[in-house]
Short mmCIF file of C-alpha atoms in Angstrom, two decimals:
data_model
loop_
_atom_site.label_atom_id
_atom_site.label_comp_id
_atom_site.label_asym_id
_atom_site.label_seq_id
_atom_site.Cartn_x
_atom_site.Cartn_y
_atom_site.Cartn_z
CA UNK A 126 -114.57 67.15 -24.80
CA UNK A 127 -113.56 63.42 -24.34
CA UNK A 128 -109.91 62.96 -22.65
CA UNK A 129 -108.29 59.79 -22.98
CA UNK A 130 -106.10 59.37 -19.49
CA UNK A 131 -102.62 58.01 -20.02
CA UNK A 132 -102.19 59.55 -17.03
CA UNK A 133 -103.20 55.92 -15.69
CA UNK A 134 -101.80 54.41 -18.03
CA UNK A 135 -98.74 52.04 -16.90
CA UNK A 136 -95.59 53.86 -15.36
CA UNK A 137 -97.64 56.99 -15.83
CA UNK A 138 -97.60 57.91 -18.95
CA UNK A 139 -98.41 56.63 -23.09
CA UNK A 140 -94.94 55.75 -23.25
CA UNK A 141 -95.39 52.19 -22.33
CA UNK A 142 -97.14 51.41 -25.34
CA UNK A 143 -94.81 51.98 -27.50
CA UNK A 144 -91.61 51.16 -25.26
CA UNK A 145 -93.74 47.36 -24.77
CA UNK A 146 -94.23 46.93 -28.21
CA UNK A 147 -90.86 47.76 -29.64
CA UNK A 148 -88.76 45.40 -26.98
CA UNK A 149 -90.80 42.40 -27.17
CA UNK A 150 -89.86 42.25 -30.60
CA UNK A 151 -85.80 42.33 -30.19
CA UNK A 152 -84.37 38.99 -30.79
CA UNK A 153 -83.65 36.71 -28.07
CA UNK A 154 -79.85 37.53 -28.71
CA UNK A 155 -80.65 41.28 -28.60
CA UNK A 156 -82.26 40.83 -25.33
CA UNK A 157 -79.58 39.08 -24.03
CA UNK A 158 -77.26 42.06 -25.03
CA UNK A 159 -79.21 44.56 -22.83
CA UNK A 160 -80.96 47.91 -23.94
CA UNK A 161 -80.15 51.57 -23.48
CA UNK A 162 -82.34 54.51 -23.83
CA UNK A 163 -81.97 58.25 -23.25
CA UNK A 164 -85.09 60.37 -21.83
CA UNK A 165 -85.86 62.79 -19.53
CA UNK A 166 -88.62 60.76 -17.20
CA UNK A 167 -91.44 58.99 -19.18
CA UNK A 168 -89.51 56.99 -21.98
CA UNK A 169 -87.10 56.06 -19.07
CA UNK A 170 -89.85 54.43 -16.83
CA UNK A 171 -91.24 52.63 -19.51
CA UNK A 172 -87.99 50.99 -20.85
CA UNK A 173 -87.06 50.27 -17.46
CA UNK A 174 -90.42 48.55 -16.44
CA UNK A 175 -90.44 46.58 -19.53
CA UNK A 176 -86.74 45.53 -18.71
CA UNK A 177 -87.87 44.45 -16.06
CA UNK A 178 -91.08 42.75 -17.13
CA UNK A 179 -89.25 40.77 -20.14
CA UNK A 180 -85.52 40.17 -17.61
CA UNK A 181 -83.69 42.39 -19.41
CA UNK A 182 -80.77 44.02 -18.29
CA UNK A 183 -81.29 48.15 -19.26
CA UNK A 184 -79.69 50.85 -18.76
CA UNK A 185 -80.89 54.82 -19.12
CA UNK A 186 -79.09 57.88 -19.43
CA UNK A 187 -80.97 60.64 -18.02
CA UNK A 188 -80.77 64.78 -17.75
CA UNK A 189 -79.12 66.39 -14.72
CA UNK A 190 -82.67 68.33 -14.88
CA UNK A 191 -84.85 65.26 -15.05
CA UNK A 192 -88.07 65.71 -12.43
CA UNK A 193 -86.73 63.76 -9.41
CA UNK A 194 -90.17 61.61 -9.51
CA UNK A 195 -88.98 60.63 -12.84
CA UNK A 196 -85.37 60.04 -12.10
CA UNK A 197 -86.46 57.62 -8.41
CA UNK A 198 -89.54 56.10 -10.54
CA UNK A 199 -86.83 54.66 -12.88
CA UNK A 200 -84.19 53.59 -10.91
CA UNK A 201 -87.08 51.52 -8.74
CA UNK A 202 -87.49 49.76 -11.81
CA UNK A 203 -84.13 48.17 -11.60
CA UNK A 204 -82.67 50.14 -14.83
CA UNK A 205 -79.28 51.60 -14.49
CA UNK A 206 -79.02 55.08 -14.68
CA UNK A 207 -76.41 57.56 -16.35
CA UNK A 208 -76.76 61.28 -15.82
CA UNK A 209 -75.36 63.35 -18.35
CA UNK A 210 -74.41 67.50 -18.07
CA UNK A 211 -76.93 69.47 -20.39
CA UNK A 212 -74.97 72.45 -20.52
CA UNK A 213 -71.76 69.97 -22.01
CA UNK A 214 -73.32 66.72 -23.12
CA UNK A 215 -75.78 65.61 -25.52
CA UNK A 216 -78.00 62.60 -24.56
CA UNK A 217 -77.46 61.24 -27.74
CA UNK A 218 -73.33 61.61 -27.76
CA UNK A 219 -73.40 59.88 -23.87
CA UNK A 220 -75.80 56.99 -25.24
CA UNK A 221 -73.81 56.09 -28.27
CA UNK A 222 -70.41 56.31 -26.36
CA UNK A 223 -71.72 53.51 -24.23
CA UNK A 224 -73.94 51.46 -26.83
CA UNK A 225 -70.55 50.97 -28.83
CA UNK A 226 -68.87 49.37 -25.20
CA UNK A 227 -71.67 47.38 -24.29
CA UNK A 228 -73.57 46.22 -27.75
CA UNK A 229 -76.87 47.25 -25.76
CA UNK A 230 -79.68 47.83 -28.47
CA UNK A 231 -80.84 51.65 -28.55
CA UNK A 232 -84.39 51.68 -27.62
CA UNK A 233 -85.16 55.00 -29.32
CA UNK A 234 -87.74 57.57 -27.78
CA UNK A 235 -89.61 58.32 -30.67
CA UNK A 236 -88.47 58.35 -34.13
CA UNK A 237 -88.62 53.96 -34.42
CA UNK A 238 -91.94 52.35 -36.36
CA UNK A 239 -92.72 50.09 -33.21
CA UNK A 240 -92.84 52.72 -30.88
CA UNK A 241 -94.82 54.70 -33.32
CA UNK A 242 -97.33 51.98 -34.09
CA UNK A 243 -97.22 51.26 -30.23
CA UNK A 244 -97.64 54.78 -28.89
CA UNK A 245 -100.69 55.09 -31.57
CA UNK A 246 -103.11 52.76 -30.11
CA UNK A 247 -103.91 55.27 -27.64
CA UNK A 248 -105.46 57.21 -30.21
CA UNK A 249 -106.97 54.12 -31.57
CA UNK A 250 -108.80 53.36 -28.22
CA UNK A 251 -110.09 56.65 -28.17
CA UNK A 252 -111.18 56.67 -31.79
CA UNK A 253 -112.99 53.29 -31.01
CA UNK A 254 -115.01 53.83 -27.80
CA UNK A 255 -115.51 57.83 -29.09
CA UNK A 256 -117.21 57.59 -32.18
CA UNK A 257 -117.07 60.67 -34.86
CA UNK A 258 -114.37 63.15 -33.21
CA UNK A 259 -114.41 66.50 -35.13
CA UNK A 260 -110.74 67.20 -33.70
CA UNK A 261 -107.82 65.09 -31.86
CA UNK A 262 -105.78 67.08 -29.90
CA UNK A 263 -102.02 65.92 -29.20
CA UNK A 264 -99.22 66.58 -27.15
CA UNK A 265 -95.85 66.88 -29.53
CA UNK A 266 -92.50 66.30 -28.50
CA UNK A 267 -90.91 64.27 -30.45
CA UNK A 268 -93.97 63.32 -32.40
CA UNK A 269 -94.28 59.64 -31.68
CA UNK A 270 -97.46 60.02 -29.84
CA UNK A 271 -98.80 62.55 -32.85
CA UNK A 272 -97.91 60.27 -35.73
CA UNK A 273 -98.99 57.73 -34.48
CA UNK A 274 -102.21 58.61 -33.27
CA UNK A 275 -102.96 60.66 -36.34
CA UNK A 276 -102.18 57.42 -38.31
CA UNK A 277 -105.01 55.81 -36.35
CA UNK A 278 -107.25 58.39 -36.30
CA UNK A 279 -107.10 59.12 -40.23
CA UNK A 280 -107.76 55.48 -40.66
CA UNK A 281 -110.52 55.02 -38.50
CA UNK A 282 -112.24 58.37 -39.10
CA UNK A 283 -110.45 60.54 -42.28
CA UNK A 284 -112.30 63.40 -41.38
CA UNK A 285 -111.45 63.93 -37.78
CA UNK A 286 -108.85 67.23 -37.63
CA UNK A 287 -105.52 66.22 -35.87
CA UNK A 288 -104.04 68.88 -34.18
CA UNK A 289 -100.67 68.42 -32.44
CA UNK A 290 -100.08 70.98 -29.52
CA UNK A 291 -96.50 72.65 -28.48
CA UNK A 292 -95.03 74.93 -25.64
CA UNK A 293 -94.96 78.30 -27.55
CA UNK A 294 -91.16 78.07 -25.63
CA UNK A 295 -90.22 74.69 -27.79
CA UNK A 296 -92.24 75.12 -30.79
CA UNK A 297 -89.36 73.05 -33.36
CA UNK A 298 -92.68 70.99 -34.44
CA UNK A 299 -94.52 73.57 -35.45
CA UNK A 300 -92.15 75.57 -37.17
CA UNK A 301 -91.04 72.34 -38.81
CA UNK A 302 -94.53 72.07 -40.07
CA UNK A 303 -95.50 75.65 -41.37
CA UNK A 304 -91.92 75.53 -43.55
CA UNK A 305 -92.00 72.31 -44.70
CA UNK A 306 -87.70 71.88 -43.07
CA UNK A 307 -86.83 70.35 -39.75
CA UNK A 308 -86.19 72.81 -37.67
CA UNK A 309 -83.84 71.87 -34.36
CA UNK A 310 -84.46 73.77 -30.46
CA UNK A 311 -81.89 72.13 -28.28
CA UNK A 312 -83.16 72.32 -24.33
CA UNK A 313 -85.37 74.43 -25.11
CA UNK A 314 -86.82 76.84 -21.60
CA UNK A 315 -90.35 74.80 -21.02
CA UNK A 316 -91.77 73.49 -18.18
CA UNK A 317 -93.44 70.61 -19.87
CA UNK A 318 -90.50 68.63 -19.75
CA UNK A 319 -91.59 66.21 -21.80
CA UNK A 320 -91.60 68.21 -24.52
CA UNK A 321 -87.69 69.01 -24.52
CA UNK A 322 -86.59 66.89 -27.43
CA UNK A 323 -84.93 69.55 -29.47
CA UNK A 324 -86.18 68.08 -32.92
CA UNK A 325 -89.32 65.53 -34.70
CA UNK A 326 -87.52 62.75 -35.83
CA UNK A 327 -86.69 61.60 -39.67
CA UNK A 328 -89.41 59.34 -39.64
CA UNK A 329 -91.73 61.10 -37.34
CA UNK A 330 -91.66 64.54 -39.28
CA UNK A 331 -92.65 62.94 -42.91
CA UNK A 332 -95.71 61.39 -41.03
CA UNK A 333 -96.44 64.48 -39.18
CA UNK A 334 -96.45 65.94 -42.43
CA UNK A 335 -98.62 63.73 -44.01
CA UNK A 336 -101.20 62.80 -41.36
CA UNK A 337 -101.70 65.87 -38.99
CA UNK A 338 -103.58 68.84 -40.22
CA UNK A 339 -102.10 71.52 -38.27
CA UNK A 340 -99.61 72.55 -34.92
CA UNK A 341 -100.59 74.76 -31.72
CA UNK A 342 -98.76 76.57 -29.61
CA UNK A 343 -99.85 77.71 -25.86
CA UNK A 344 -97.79 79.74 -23.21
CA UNK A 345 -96.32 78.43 -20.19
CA UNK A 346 -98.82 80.02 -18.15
CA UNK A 347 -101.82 78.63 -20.07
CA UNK A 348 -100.05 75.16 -19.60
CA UNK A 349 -99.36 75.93 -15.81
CA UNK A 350 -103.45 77.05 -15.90
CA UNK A 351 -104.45 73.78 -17.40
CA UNK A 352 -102.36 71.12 -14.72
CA UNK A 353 -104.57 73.47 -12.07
CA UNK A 354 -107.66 72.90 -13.80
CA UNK A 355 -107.42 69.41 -14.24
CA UNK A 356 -106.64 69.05 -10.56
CA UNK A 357 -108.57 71.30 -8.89
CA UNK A 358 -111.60 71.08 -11.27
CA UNK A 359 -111.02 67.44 -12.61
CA UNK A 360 -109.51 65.77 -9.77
CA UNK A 361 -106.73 64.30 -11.78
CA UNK A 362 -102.85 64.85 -11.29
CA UNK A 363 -101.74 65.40 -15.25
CA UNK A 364 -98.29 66.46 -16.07
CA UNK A 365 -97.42 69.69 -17.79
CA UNK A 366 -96.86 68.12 -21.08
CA UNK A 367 -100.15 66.36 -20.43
CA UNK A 368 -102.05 69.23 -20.19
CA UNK A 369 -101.04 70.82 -23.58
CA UNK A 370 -104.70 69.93 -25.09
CA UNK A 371 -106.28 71.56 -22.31
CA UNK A 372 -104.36 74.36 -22.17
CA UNK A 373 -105.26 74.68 -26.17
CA UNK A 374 -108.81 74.63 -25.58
CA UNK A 375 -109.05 76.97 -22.74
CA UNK A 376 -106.56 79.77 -23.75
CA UNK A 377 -108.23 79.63 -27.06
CA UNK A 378 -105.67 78.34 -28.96
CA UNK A 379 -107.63 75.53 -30.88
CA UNK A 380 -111.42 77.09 -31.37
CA UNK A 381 -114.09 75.29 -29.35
CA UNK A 382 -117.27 74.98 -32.06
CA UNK A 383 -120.12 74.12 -30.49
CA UNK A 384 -122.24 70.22 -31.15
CA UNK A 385 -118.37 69.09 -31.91
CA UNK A 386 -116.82 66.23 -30.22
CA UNK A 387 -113.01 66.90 -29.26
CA UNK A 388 -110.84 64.51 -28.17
CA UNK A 389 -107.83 65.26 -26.17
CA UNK A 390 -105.15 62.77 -25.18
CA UNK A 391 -103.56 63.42 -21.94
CA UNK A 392 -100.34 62.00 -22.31
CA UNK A 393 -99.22 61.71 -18.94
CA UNK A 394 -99.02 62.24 -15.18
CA UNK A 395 -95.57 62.33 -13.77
CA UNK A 396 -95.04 65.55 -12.17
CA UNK A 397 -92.98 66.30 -8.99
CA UNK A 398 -94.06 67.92 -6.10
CA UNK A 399 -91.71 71.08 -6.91
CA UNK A 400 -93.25 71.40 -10.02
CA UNK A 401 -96.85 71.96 -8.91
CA UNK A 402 -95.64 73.91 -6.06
CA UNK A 403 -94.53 76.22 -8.94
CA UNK A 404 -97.66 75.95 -10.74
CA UNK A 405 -100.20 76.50 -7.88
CA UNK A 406 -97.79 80.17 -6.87
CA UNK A 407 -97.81 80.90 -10.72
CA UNK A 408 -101.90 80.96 -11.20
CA UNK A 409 -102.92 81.62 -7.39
#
């Protein structure tokens, strides 16, 4: 099992790649506007560190729920941040209420070609120094990370499996996939926070569709199981939404066959002290 660590990755997390590669590319007059996102931790950091790289004034709005790490990480980036109710709000109602007053350019999670294309050359690193993978296994949230990297993967080696991996708790991907219609889960009750988005995107389901061969689900406590192992036994600090490969291959959910080589990309490794506090008196 290889794992490819965007747990070191920039601001924590593969989101950087794709946040990088979509904002260099605004016009100058776009930049000059300012940018707005919406996330609950990972997209936020990495729009707000690229602001910052490129001088460009950002702004996030963010979930009352967001892991504190997440919300101080972005703020220390210089980004302004809105916090919106979600029992009464949707992130997406709050962001476009102040994109029309401001102009700002939406910088959109998932479901935009750039971040796509961006988010995929983790996938493509992988696929390059880890030659002949049988399987991929991917995180899924809003599928940014899974279409892209199975776009990569297909064209560097077709006959690697892609497998995209969900909390059984916010499984809108997967049952997307097995019926062929988008299926919506707002907020849905997971730890792996990162995995919240309550729908793939219009552009992200079509290449889900095309490109990934099938969607696992795995328990909270196999995911809670899996940020333990990869601490205690790994001696890394991985995120529950990063540890949704892991948790695949050790509760079973994805079949281990042995003389293959499975890749698993870790997606991230923001995760609050709170939260492993709750992991470590969940699988004590």
């Amino acid at each position: 099992v290889y794992f490819k660590c965007e747990n070191f990755q920039k601001i924590g997390a593969f989101k950087f790649r794709g946040a990088f590669n979509c904002i260099s590319q605004l016009s100058e007059q776009e930049k000059k506007r300012g940018i707005i996102a919406f996330s609950s931790g990972n997209h936020a950091q990495a729009v707000a560190l690229v602001g910052k790289m490129l001088g460009i004034k950002t702004t996030i709005v963010m979930p009352n729920n967001a892991p504190q790490i997440k919300l101080a990480a972005t703020k220390g980036y210089g980004a302004d941040v809105v916090i919106y109710n979600t029992i009464t709000e949707t992130r997406e109602a709050v962001t476009q209420k102040i994109q029309d007053e401001f102009g700002y350019s939406l910088i959109a999670p998932f479901d935009n070609l750039h971040i796509i294309a961006g988010q995929g050359t983790a996938a493509y690193e992988l696929n390059t120094k880890i030659k002949g993978l049988n399987k991929l296994l991917v995180p899924c949230g809003g599928g940014g990370l899974l279409s892209g990297s199975a776009i990569a993967t297909k064209g560097l080696n077709p006959k690697c499996e892609v497998i995209g991996i969900e909390p059984k708790n916010a499984d809108d991907a997967t049952q997307s996939f097995n019926t062929g219609k988008l299926v919506s889960q707002p907020n849905p009750d997971t730890i792996a926070d990162g995995t919240r988005t309550a729908s793939l995107g219009n552009i992200t389901f079509p290449l889900i569709q095309e490109y990934v061969d099938a969607m696992k689900t795995v328990s909270e406590q196999s995911i809670m199981q899996a940020v333990a192992f990869h601490l205690l036994r790994m001696k890394i600090v991985v995120e529950p939404s990063g540890a949704l490969g892991l948790a695949a291959l050790l509760s079973q959910a994805v079949e281990i066959v042995h003389g293959e080589k499975i890749g698993v990309i870790i997606s991230g490794g923001n995760v609050d002290s709170s939260t492993l506090t709750q992991i470590f008196q969940a699988t004590s």
